[in-house]
Amino acid sequence: MKEHIFQLSSLDHAAERVYLRCCFCFSTTNEESDFDKISAHLTATVKRTIAHMPILAGVVRPSQAQGQAGRTEVMVKREQVNGFKPMIKILSHGEFPHTYKDLEVAGMSPAILFNDKLTPLPNLSAAESSPAFGIQANFVSGGLLVALSLHQAVADIVGFQTIITHLSSNLPTYYITDDDIHDMAVDQSRLRDRLSGSRGAKVEASAVKNTSDEGLHAVESAICGRMFAFNTKLIDGVAALVNERLLIIRKDASTTVHSSNVLFAILWKGIVRARRRASQAPAPSLAAESAVLLPVNVRKAIDPALDEGYMGNATLEIAVNHSTVNLMMPFDVGTLGAAALAIHTGIQGVNEQHIRSVIAGINAGADLADLGKKNANDAAAMKIADWSGLNVAEKGHLGLGLGKPGWVRKIGREMTADGCTVHAVKEDEGLWEVMVEIEEDVMGVLLKDDGFMAFVAHVA
């Protein structure tokens, strides 16, 4: 059986070696005929998608070529492409003692959805060889939970949207050949190579200046996850007031702080305050700074620009630093505005020179596997992942004939201290959902922070 190799970019190699895990939740009947029809629809749409994106049928493994330690590649065989299909399970009450109605009443709580029954793959990839992609349909009483797992060496969250769009499109069916896969592998490898060169840029020093101590804990605490639904009107209102202050006080009409900047600032302030209080940290010095790691899509920041449908990793994780004293102060327009402006400035400051310097640092690394672990365990106070661009309203039906999903959730087999995952805005409800995964003691303090909770409509 012929092997086809998809070469990965420097940004792919440096990605944390875990799976992006997302669950689409649909209401259904309990009719057996519906199970059969939905299963047939899903199998057909998955097979069509894999034929158009054969890299998803492959395995991520250590690179067989000589060179930098820790490099990976995706190996694909035609037999893997033709044989790929979703896992389909009808879960008994003993396996999953929750009806879809129960899940809705609980707000699709992470406490229920994070278990080892619903996902096709574990949270972490194996060091030797791991599937690039997996999909599992779980029928429960009154509903369907479709869990997708994507290896982060293959694509970022924007690339994940491309997969969802393909699954939800009526793609033509065709029989793929070895020549087809070879041509796709060559094209993909060349495209990804555009994010492998430093173009003479020098390695920059780490931008993380976490000189505060809110990451310290007196006792070890288990990880827990809660889903916070933020009131979009309140967040939009704060953004408007911040921009008004910029115009009046700073005479700055060129800078527009976005609602997303304000939401990130609320999360940043809330978790820094909660961590310091949970660890009983002393008052910070005036010079102390806390850092937050934020994702920035750089597809349009390089020349020539990459298409938004580019499948690989083109999201940089940047560090934004801000005064710990300011973050510890009460929630008001002034303190939120300062944090939101720092976030906005950090994101806007990403240019091709910075991108190439990051790539230079990756290319200079002794072992890329260790670099991925370092990125995941940086000294930053917190990390934010941005899934708000997932177009689930129009492109989330997955070709199942069930309409758009009622809920979309991050999912997994166990909780990890991933920080915050910002989901798409629910425009019809005026809610912006964020999953927060932090230590139990920190979560307890966060839930009692009246300033933070004033922006929250409900918690699941």
Tab-separated table of C-alpha atoms in Angstrom:
chain	number	residue	atom	x	y	z
A	1	MET	CA	0.000	0.000	0.000
A	2	LYS	CA	1.488	3.292	-1.134
A	3	GLU	CA	2.238	5.956	1.476
A	4	HIS	CA	1.646	9.635	0.719
A	5	ILE	CA	3.346	12.218	2.934
A	6	PHE	CA	1.863	15.602	3.777
A	7	GLN	CA	4.722	17.773	5.033
A	8	LEU	CA	3.840	20.212	7.818
A	9	SER	CA	4.845	23.825	8.434
A	10	SER	CA	6.935	25.207	11.279
A	11	LEU	CA	3.739	26.505	12.905
A	12	ASP	CA	2.208	23.017	12.586
A	13	HIS	CA	5.254	21.427	14.241
A	14	ALA	CA	5.139	23.867	17.145
A	15	ALA	CA	1.436	23.384	17.872
A	16	GLU	CA	0.512	21.781	21.172
A	17	ARG	CA	0.089	18.057	20.503
A	18	VAL	CA	-3.492	17.706	21.545
A	19	TYR	CA	-6.836	17.382	19.772
A	20	LEU	CA	-9.271	20.190	19.090
A	21	ARG	CA	-12.505	18.678	20.402
A	22	CYS	CA	-15.936	20.015	19.527
A	23	CYS	CA	-19.432	18.572	20.003
A	24	PHE	CA	-22.530	19.441	17.951
A	25	CYS	CA	-25.784	18.759	19.797
A	26	PHE	CA	-29.059	18.061	17.951
A	27	SER	CA	-32.564	17.238	19.128
A	28	THR	CA	-34.029	14.085	17.511
A	29	THR	CA	-36.842	11.596	17.912
A	30	ASN	CA	-36.275	8.138	19.347
A	31	GLU	CA	-37.519	6.373	16.212
A	32	GLU	CA	-35.220	3.604	14.990
A	33	SER	CA	-35.846	4.661	11.387
A	34	ASP	CA	-34.428	8.100	12.237
A	35	PHE	CA	-31.293	6.492	13.683
A	36	ASP	CA	-30.742	4.641	10.422
A	37	LYS	CA	-31.432	7.693	8.244
A	38	ILE	CA	-29.215	10.049	10.263
A	39	SER	CA	-26.409	7.476	10.421
A	40	ALA	CA	-26.569	7.038	6.645
A	41	HIS	CA	-26.480	10.813	6.098
A	42	LEU	CA	-23.490	11.225	8.411
A	43	THR	CA	-21.542	8.337	6.888
A	44	ALA	CA	-22.118	9.683	3.374
A	45	THR	CA	-21.131	13.265	4.189
A	46	VAL	CA	-18.027	12.132	6.098
A	47	LYS	CA	-16.870	9.918	3.230
A	48	ARG	CA	-17.365	12.757	0.720
A	49	THR	CA	-15.441	15.163	2.954
A	50	ILE	CA	-12.548	12.751	3.453
A	51	ALA	CA	-12.293	12.223	-0.315
A	52	HIS	CA	-11.893	15.994	-0.718
A	53	MET	CA	-9.567	16.310	2.309
A	54	PRO	CA	-7.617	13.016	2.457
A	55	ILE	CA	-5.144	14.369	5.023
A	56	LEU	CA	-7.905	13.820	7.607
A	57	ALA	CA	-7.745	10.051	7.059
A	58	GLY	CA	-4.032	9.932	7.786
A	59	VAL	CA	-1.903	9.521	10.881
A	60	VAL	CA	0.367	12.112	12.457
A	61	ARG	CA	3.736	10.513	13.097
A	62	PRO	CA	7.387	11.510	13.667
A	63	SER	CA	8.988	12.701	10.439
A	64	GLN	CA	10.906	9.990	8.600
A	65	ALA	CA	13.258	12.593	7.108
A	66	GLN	CA	16.556	13.578	8.706
A	67	GLY	CA	16.675	16.919	10.473
A	68	GLN	CA	15.296	18.747	13.473
A	69	ALA	CA	14.116	16.513	16.323
A	70	GLY	CA	10.404	16.454	17.052
A	71	ARG	CA	9.249	17.182	13.506
A	72	THR	CA	6.052	15.451	12.418
A	73	GLU	CA	4.322	14.553	9.167
A	74	VAL	CA	0.971	13.147	8.103
A	75	MET	CA	1.050	9.806	6.323
A	76	VAL	CA	-1.977	8.860	4.215
A	77	LYS	CA	-2.819	5.668	2.326
A	78	ARG	CA	-5.616	5.384	-0.212
A	79	GLU	CA	-7.044	2.464	1.733
A	80	GLN	CA	-7.342	4.707	4.804
A	81	VAL	CA	-9.245	7.305	2.784
A	82	ASN	CA	-11.640	4.795	1.257
A	83	GLY	CA	-12.190	3.004	4.568
A	84	PHE	CA	-12.699	6.068	6.764
A	85	LYS	CA	-16.093	6.294	8.456
A	86	PRO	CA	-17.587	7.799	11.596
A	87	MET	CA	-18.061	5.839	14.790
A	88	ILE	CA	-21.774	5.525	15.558
A	89	LYS	CA	-22.997	4.614	19.040
A	90	ILE	CA	-26.436	4.225	20.582
A	91	LEU	CA	-25.708	4.826	24.242
A	92	SER	CA	-27.701	2.935	26.829
A	93	HIS	CA	-28.882	4.531	30.061
A	94	GLY	CA	-26.166	2.590	31.858
A	95	GLU	CA	-23.464	4.047	29.600
A	96	PHE	CA	-24.813	7.611	29.635
A	97	PRO	CA	-27.602	8.211	32.183
A	98	HIS	CA	-28.820	11.501	30.681
A	99	THR	CA	-31.568	12.253	28.175
A	100	TYR	CA	-31.184	15.115	25.716
A	101	LYS	CA	-33.819	16.981	27.721
A	102	ASP	CA	-31.686	16.517	30.847
A	103	LEU	CA	-28.727	17.995	28.985
A	104	GLU	CA	-30.752	20.999	27.816
A	105	VAL	CA	-32.026	21.694	31.325
A	106	ALA	CA	-28.396	21.559	32.543
A	107	GLY	CA	-27.314	23.961	29.779
A	108	MET	CA	-25.119	21.271	28.193
A	109	SER	CA	-22.886	21.451	31.243
A	110	PRO	CA	-19.212	20.510	30.792
A	111	ALA	CA	-19.527	18.450	33.975
A	112	ILE	CA	-21.717	16.039	31.974
A	113	LEU	CA	-20.182	16.265	28.500
A	114	PHE	CA	-16.599	15.681	29.639
A	115	ASN	CA	-16.373	11.885	29.951
A	116	ASP	CA	-14.831	8.940	28.136
A	117	LYS	CA	-18.011	7.788	26.342
A	118	LEU	CA	-18.605	10.565	23.815
A	119	THR	CA	-15.307	11.301	22.059
A	120	PRO	CA	-13.620	9.274	19.305
A	121	LEU	CA	-10.086	10.120	20.478
A	122	PRO	CA	-8.320	11.099	23.732
A	123	ASN	CA	-7.425	14.689	24.611
A	124	LEU	CA	-3.699	14.137	24.011
A	125	SER	CA	-2.086	12.621	20.940
A	126	ALA	CA	0.329	9.703	21.212
A	127	ALA	CA	4.041	10.324	20.693
A	128	GLU	CA	4.454	7.576	18.091
A	129	SER	CA	1.428	7.787	15.801
A	130	SER	CA	-2.014	9.341	16.158
A	131	PRO	CA	-5.060	9.677	13.879
A	132	ALA	CA	-5.347	13.096	12.264
A	133	PHE	CA	-9.108	13.214	12.718
A	134	GLY	CA	-11.999	11.331	14.264
A	135	ILE	CA	-15.760	11.719	14.420
A	136	GLN	CA	-18.249	9.936	16.664
A	137	ALA	CA	-22.054	10.166	16.636
A	138	ASN	CA	-23.687	9.410	19.977
A	139	PHE	CA	-27.431	8.755	20.044
A	140	VAL	CA	-28.972	9.426	23.444
A	141	SER	CA	-32.640	9.467	24.355
A	142	GLY	CA	-34.129	12.386	22.406
A	143	GLY	CA	-30.934	13.657	20.853
A	144	LEU	CA	-27.682	13.263	18.972
A	145	LEU	CA	-24.214	14.381	20.096
A	146	VAL	CA	-21.669	14.490	17.257
A	147	ALA	CA	-18.109	14.794	18.580
A	148	LEU	CA	-15.229	15.789	16.295
A	149	SER	CA	-11.537	15.512	17.197
A	150	LEU	CA	-8.824	17.165	15.066
A	151	HIS	CA	-5.081	16.890	15.689
A	152	GLN	CA	-3.692	20.389	16.217
A	153	ALA	CA	-0.642	19.630	14.072
A	154	VAL	CA	-3.034	19.367	11.114
A	155	ALA	CA	-5.076	22.556	11.525
A	156	ASP	CA	-6.072	25.387	13.836
A	157	ILE	CA	-9.636	26.426	14.691
A	158	VAL	CA	-9.981	28.308	11.377
A	159	GLY	CA	-9.021	25.133	9.523
A	160	PHE	CA	-11.526	23.291	11.697
A	161	GLN	CA	-14.208	25.625	10.302
A	162	THR	CA	-13.179	24.541	6.789
A	163	ILE	CA	-13.837	20.922	7.753
A	164	ILE	CA	-17.242	21.810	9.224
A	165	THR	CA	-18.111	23.720	6.041
A	166	HIS	CA	-17.199	20.688	3.928
A	167	LEU	CA	-19.269	18.379	6.134
A	168	SER	CA	-22.247	20.723	5.779
A	169	SER	CA	-21.916	21.128	1.995
A	170	ASN	CA	-23.339	18.887	-0.693
A	171	LEU	CA	-19.962	17.848	-2.074
A	172	PRO	CA	-19.807	15.647	-5.174
A	173	THR	CA	-18.855	12.008	-4.663
A	174	TYR	CA	-15.814	10.666	-6.464
A	175	TYR	CA	-13.459	7.718	-6.172
A	176	ILE	CA	-10.044	8.978	-5.135
A	177	THR	CA	-6.880	7.508	-6.647
A	178	ASP	CA	-3.277	7.356	-5.481
A	179	ASP	CA	-2.425	10.006	-8.063
A	180	ASP	CA	-5.101	12.295	-6.583
A	181	ILE	CA	-3.703	11.898	-3.068
A	182	HIS	CA	-0.142	12.414	-4.312
A	183	ASP	CA	-1.092	15.665	-6.046
A	184	MET	CA	-2.959	16.909	-2.954
A	185	ALA	CA	0.006	16.039	-0.726
A	186	VAL	CA	2.398	17.970	-2.978
A	187	ASP	CA	0.080	20.998	-3.142
A	188	GLN	CA	-0.587	20.997	0.618
A	189	SER	CA	3.098	20.585	1.451
A	190	ARG	CA	4.059	23.516	-0.790
A	191	LEU	CA	1.341	25.701	0.695
A	192	ARG	CA	2.304	24.865	4.274
A	193	ASP	CA	5.947	25.555	3.447
A	194	ARG	CA	5.028	29.253	3.199
A	195	LEU	CA	4.803	29.229	6.999
A	196	SER	CA	8.171	27.522	7.465
A	197	GLY	CA	10.662	30.186	6.362
A	198	SER	CA	12.011	32.958	8.602
A	199	ARG	CA	13.085	35.165	5.643
A	200	GLY	CA	16.078	36.377	7.601
A	201	ALA	CA	14.132	37.421	10.703
A	202	LYS	CA	15.882	37.062	14.051
A	203	VAL	CA	14.539	35.211	17.065
A	204	GLU	CA	12.731	37.513	19.493
A	205	ALA	CA	12.938	37.149	23.257
A	206	SER	CA	9.822	35.806	24.961
A	207	ALA	CA	7.152	38.482	25.322
A	208	VAL	CA	5.729	36.897	28.472
A	209	LYS	CA	6.452	39.094	31.500
A	210	ASN	CA	4.468	37.285	34.152
A	211	THR	CA	6.160	38.949	37.118
A	212	SER	CA	3.133	38.404	39.317
A	213	ASP	CA	2.487	35.319	41.443
A	214	GLU	CA	-1.172	34.456	40.927
A	215	GLY	CA	-0.212	31.081	39.447
A	216	LEU	CA	1.011	29.854	42.841
A	217	HIS	CA	-1.329	27.706	44.926
A	218	ALA	CA	-1.030	26.790	48.565
A	219	VAL	CA	-2.607	23.398	47.868
A	220	GLU	CA	-3.127	21.333	44.752
A	221	SER	CA	-6.627	21.628	43.354
A	222	ALA	CA	-8.530	19.493	40.861
A	223	ILE	CA	-9.558	21.033	37.539
A	224	CYS	CA	-13.184	21.869	36.874
A	225	GLY	CA	-15.015	23.456	33.950
A	226	ARG	CA	-18.066	25.720	33.792
A	227	MET	CA	-19.836	27.413	30.903
A	228	PHE	CA	-20.398	31.137	31.457
A	229	ALA	CA	-23.009	32.920	29.316
A	230	PHE	CA	-22.117	36.620	29.099
A	231	ASN	CA	-24.644	39.357	28.311
A	232	THR	CA	-23.613	40.779	24.921
A	233	LYS	CA	-25.492	44.064	25.480
A	234	LEU	CA	-23.425	44.775	28.590
A	235	ILE	CA	-20.182	43.944	26.793
A	236	ASP	CA	-21.117	46.045	23.744
A	237	GLY	CA	-22.029	48.878	26.109
A	238	VAL	CA	-18.635	48.782	27.828
A	239	ALA	CA	-16.883	48.752	24.435
A	240	ALA	CA	-18.850	51.850	23.380
A	241	LEU	CA	-17.925	53.669	26.611
A	242	VAL	CA	-14.257	52.722	26.254
A	243	ASN	CA	-14.161	54.098	22.708
A	244	GLU	CA	-15.913	57.262	23.860
A	245	ARG	CA	-13.241	57.746	26.534
A	246	LEU	CA	-10.482	57.185	23.965
A	247	LEU	CA	-11.987	59.902	21.807
A	248	ILE	CA	-12.582	62.414	24.612
A	249	ILE	CA	-9.566	61.854	26.870
A	250	ARG	CA	-6.901	60.693	24.412
A	251	LYS	CA	-8.270	62.453	21.317
A	252	ASP	CA	-7.755	59.095	19.578
A	253	ALA	CA	-10.200	58.428	16.749
A	254	SER	CA	-7.944	55.872	15.064
A	255	THR	CA	-8.314	53.110	17.675
A	256	THR	CA	-11.522	51.121	18.045
A	257	VAL	CA	-11.690	48.646	20.906
A	258	HIS	CA	-13.900	45.717	19.934
A	259	SER	CA	-16.422	43.841	22.059
A	260	SER	CA	-14.163	40.783	21.888
A	261	ASN	CA	-11.333	42.845	23.436
A	262	VAL	CA	-13.668	43.755	26.309
A	263	LEU	CA	-14.781	40.144	26.827
A	264	PHE	CA	-11.143	39.002	26.907
A	265	ALA	CA	-10.386	41.771	29.421
A	266	ILE	CA	-13.268	40.675	31.671
A	267	LEU	CA	-11.969	37.092	31.619
A	268	TRP	CA	-8.402	38.224	32.243
A	269	LYS	CA	-9.308	40.435	35.202
A	270	GLY	CA	-11.658	37.837	36.659
A	271	ILE	CA	-9.185	34.972	36.620
A	272	VAL	CA	-6.183	37.003	37.800
A	273	ARG	CA	-8.276	38.287	40.721
A	274	ALA	CA	-9.560	34.786	41.522
A	275	ARG	CA	-6.125	33.158	41.335
A	276	ARG	CA	-4.479	35.702	43.571
A	277	ARG	CA	-7.262	35.478	46.126
A	278	ALA	CA	-7.340	31.670	46.046
A	279	SER	CA	-3.572	31.504	46.618
A	280	GLN	CA	-3.716	34.293	49.230
A	281	ALA	CA	-0.991	36.113	47.324
A	282	PRO	CA	0.324	39.342	48.868
A	283	ALA	CA	-0.540	42.683	47.306
A	284	PRO	CA	1.325	43.051	43.993
A	285	SER	CA	4.018	45.668	43.556
A	286	LEU	CA	3.376	48.604	41.233
A	287	ALA	CA	5.834	47.085	38.749
A	288	ALA	CA	4.206	43.629	38.695
A	289	GLU	CA	2.678	42.484	35.413
A	290	SER	CA	0.425	39.592	34.458
A	291	ALA	CA	0.279	38.008	31.020
A	292	VAL	CA	-2.466	36.490	28.930
A	293	LEU	CA	-1.947	34.302	25.859
A	294	LEU	CA	-4.222	35.184	22.935
A	295	PRO	CA	-4.678	33.640	19.465
A	296	VAL	CA	-4.202	35.763	16.329
A	297	ASN	CA	-5.155	34.527	12.856
A	298	VAL	CA	-2.239	35.547	10.595
A	299	ARG	CA	-3.535	34.308	7.238
A	300	LYS	CA	-3.888	37.875	5.959
A	301	ALA	CA	-0.759	39.165	7.708
A	302	ILE	CA	1.769	37.530	5.369
A	303	ASP	CA	2.592	38.484	1.787
A	304	PRO	CA	1.068	37.082	-0.313
A	305	ALA	CA	-1.870	36.429	1.980
A	306	LEU	CA	-3.225	32.955	2.608
A	307	ASP	CA	-6.839	32.145	1.841
A	308	GLU	CA	-9.147	31.912	4.868
A	309	GLY	CA	-9.771	28.309	3.819
A	310	TYR	CA	-6.099	27.419	4.406
A	311	MET	CA	-6.181	24.193	6.386
A	312	GLY	CA	-2.970	24.339	8.399
A	313	ASN	CA	-1.938	26.251	11.495
A	314	ALA	CA	-1.894	29.984	10.799
A	315	THR	CA	-2.776	31.175	14.289
A	316	LEU	CA	-0.067	32.684	16.472
A	317	GLU	CA	-0.336	32.693	20.232
A	318	ILE	CA	0.787	36.117	21.452
A	319	ALA	CA	1.482	37.293	24.990
A	320	VAL	CA	-0.090	40.530	26.216
A	321	ASN	CA	1.186	42.011	29.473
A	322	HIS	CA	-0.614	44.413	31.774
A	323	SER	CA	-0.329	45.868	35.271
A	324	THR	CA	-1.379	43.356	37.921
A	325	VAL	CA	-2.487	46.242	40.133
A	326	ASN	CA	-4.910	47.396	37.424
A	327	LEU	CA	-6.213	43.869	36.898
A	328	MET	CA	-6.865	43.527	40.626
A	329	MET	CA	-8.874	46.747	40.788
A	330	PRO	CA	-12.716	46.742	40.649
A	331	PHE	CA	-14.542	46.191	37.375
A	332	ASP	CA	-15.245	49.598	35.870
A	333	VAL	CA	-14.916	51.269	32.475
A	334	GLY	CA	-11.476	52.653	33.321
A	335	THR	CA	-9.796	49.407	34.398
A	336	LEU	CA	-11.575	47.278	31.784
A	337	GLY	CA	-10.759	49.840	29.117
A	338	ALA	CA	-7.052	49.784	29.986
A	339	ALA	CA	-6.919	45.974	29.803
A	340	ALA	CA	-9.013	45.871	26.608
A	341	LEU	CA	-6.774	48.484	24.981
A	342	ALA	CA	-3.663	46.458	25.884
A	343	ILE	CA	-5.280	43.416	24.250
A	344	HIS	CA	-6.303	45.391	21.155
A	345	THR	CA	-2.814	46.886	20.791
A	346	GLY	CA	-1.147	43.492	21.172
A	347	ILE	CA	-3.328	41.883	18.508
A	348	GLN	CA	-2.946	44.788	16.070
A	349	GLY	CA	0.827	44.712	16.532
A	350	VAL	CA	1.222	41.298	14.901
A	351	ASN	CA	2.872	41.749	11.492
A	352	GLU	CA	4.895	39.601	9.122
A	353	GLN	CA	8.192	40.523	10.793
A	354	HIS	CA	6.857	39.192	14.105
A	355	ILE	CA	5.477	36.065	12.417
A	356	ARG	CA	8.825	35.333	10.767
A	357	SER	CA	10.704	35.863	14.037
A	358	VAL	CA	8.424	33.317	15.717
A	359	ILE	CA	9.131	30.883	12.878
A	360	ALA	CA	12.876	31.561	13.284
A	361	GLY	CA	12.573	30.617	16.951
A	362	ILE	CA	10.747	27.405	16.057
A	363	ASN	CA	13.340	26.497	13.430
A	364	ALA	CA	16.141	27.068	15.955
A	365	GLY	CA	14.592	24.772	18.569
A	366	ALA	CA	16.472	21.628	19.575
A	367	ASP	CA	13.318	19.488	19.877
A	368	LEU	CA	9.952	20.623	18.548
A	369	ALA	CA	8.074	18.177	20.767
A	370	ASP	CA	9.486	19.978	23.811
A	371	LEU	CA	8.630	23.342	22.252
A	372	GLY	CA	4.971	22.318	22.000
A	373	LYS	CA	4.966	21.377	25.691
A	374	LYS	CA	6.657	24.675	26.601
A	375	ASN	CA	4.017	26.643	24.699
A	376	ALA	CA	1.281	24.762	26.526
A	377	ASN	CA	2.825	25.396	29.942
A	378	ASP	CA	3.956	28.989	29.511
A	379	ALA	CA	4.254	31.226	32.537
A	380	ALA	CA	1.187	33.234	31.519
A	381	ALA	CA	-1.534	33.704	34.087
A	382	MET	CA	-4.133	32.417	31.671
A	383	LYS	CA	-4.838	31.388	28.098
A	384	ILE	CA	-7.761	32.238	25.827
A	385	ALA	CA	-8.814	30.157	22.810
A	386	ASP	CA	-11.144	31.883	20.356
A	387	TRP	CA	-13.837	29.748	18.707
A	388	SER	CA	-16.142	32.704	18.108
A	389	GLY	CA	-15.540	32.505	14.351
A	390	LEU	CA	-17.162	29.071	14.011
A	391	ASN	CA	-20.142	29.626	11.709
A	392	VAL	CA	-22.386	26.989	13.247
A	393	ALA	CA	-25.661	28.765	12.460
A	394	GLU	CA	-25.218	28.404	8.692
A	395	LYS	CA	-22.503	25.751	8.404
A	396	GLY	CA	-23.046	23.527	11.433
A	397	HIS	CA	-25.821	21.207	10.257
A	398	LEU	CA	-23.267	18.566	9.085
A	399	GLY	CA	-25.623	17.412	6.323
A	400	LEU	CA	-27.778	15.433	8.764
A	401	GLY	CA	-31.148	16.936	7.840
A	402	LEU	CA	-31.658	18.131	11.430
A	403	GLY	CA	-31.090	21.853	10.899
A	404	LYS	CA	-28.527	23.850	12.843
A	405	PRO	CA	-27.299	22.394	16.156
A	406	GLY	CA	-29.055	23.558	19.285
A	407	TRP	CA	-25.748	23.718	21.116
A	408	VAL	CA	-22.023	23.582	20.318
A	409	ARG	CA	-19.640	22.660	23.093
A	410	LYS	CA	-16.000	21.929	23.748
A	411	ILE	CA	-15.780	18.310	24.828
A	412	GLY	CA	-13.182	15.861	26.118
A	413	ARG	CA	-12.432	12.823	28.213
A	414	GLU	CA	-11.141	14.813	31.165
A	415	MET	CA	-10.767	18.421	32.256
A	416	THR	CA	-7.438	20.168	31.774
A	417	ALA	CA	-6.370	23.652	32.893
A	418	ASP	CA	-6.901	25.140	29.431
A	419	GLY	CA	-8.118	28.540	30.587
A	420	CYS	CA	-10.957	29.996	28.523
A	421	THR	CA	-12.546	28.869	25.253
A	422	VAL	CA	-14.733	31.578	23.735
A	423	HIS	CA	-17.629	30.105	21.737
A	424	ALA	CA	-19.690	31.781	19.017
A	425	VAL	CA	-22.176	34.491	19.988
A	426	LYS	CA	-25.797	33.341	20.234
A	427	GLU	CA	-27.246	36.367	18.440
A	428	ASP	CA	-30.878	35.352	18.985
A	429	GLU	CA	-30.352	35.077	22.757
A	430	GLY	CA	-27.893	37.944	23.225
A	431	LEU	CA	-25.403	35.602	24.900
A	432	TRP	CA	-21.692	34.979	24.443
A	433	GLU	CA	-20.676	31.634	25.919
A	434	VAL	CA	-17.229	30.928	27.313
A	435	MET	CA	-16.013	27.652	28.768
A	436	VAL	CA	-13.625	28.218	31.670
A	437	GLU	CA	-11.361	25.347	32.798
A	438	ILE	CA	-9.421	26.239	35.942
A	439	GLU	CA	-8.602	24.905	39.399
A	440	GLU	CA	-11.613	24.203	41.629
A	441	ASP	CA	-10.481	26.612	44.337
A	442	VAL	CA	-10.014	29.388	41.768
A	443	MET	CA	-13.418	28.635	40.234
A	444	GLY	CA	-15.042	28.925	43.642
A	445	VAL	CA	-13.569	32.399	44.120
A	446	LEU	CA	-14.468	33.458	40.560
A	447	LEU	CA	-18.129	32.518	41.025
A	448	LYS	CA	-18.283	34.760	44.113
A	449	ASP	CA	-16.728	37.785	42.378
A	450	ASP	CA	-19.693	40.173	42.071
A	451	GLY	CA	-17.849	42.426	39.624
A	452	PHE	CA	-17.169	39.536	37.253
A	453	MET	CA	-20.565	37.888	37.671
A	454	ALA	CA	-22.363	41.170	36.879
A	455	PHE	CA	-21.614	40.461	33.201
A	456	VAL	CA	-22.846	36.840	33.388
A	457	ALA	CA	-26.445	35.860	32.585
A	458	HIS	CA	-26.112	32.263	33.787
A	459	VAL	CA	-23.594	29.490	34.450
A	460	ALA	CA	-23.797	25.812	33.442
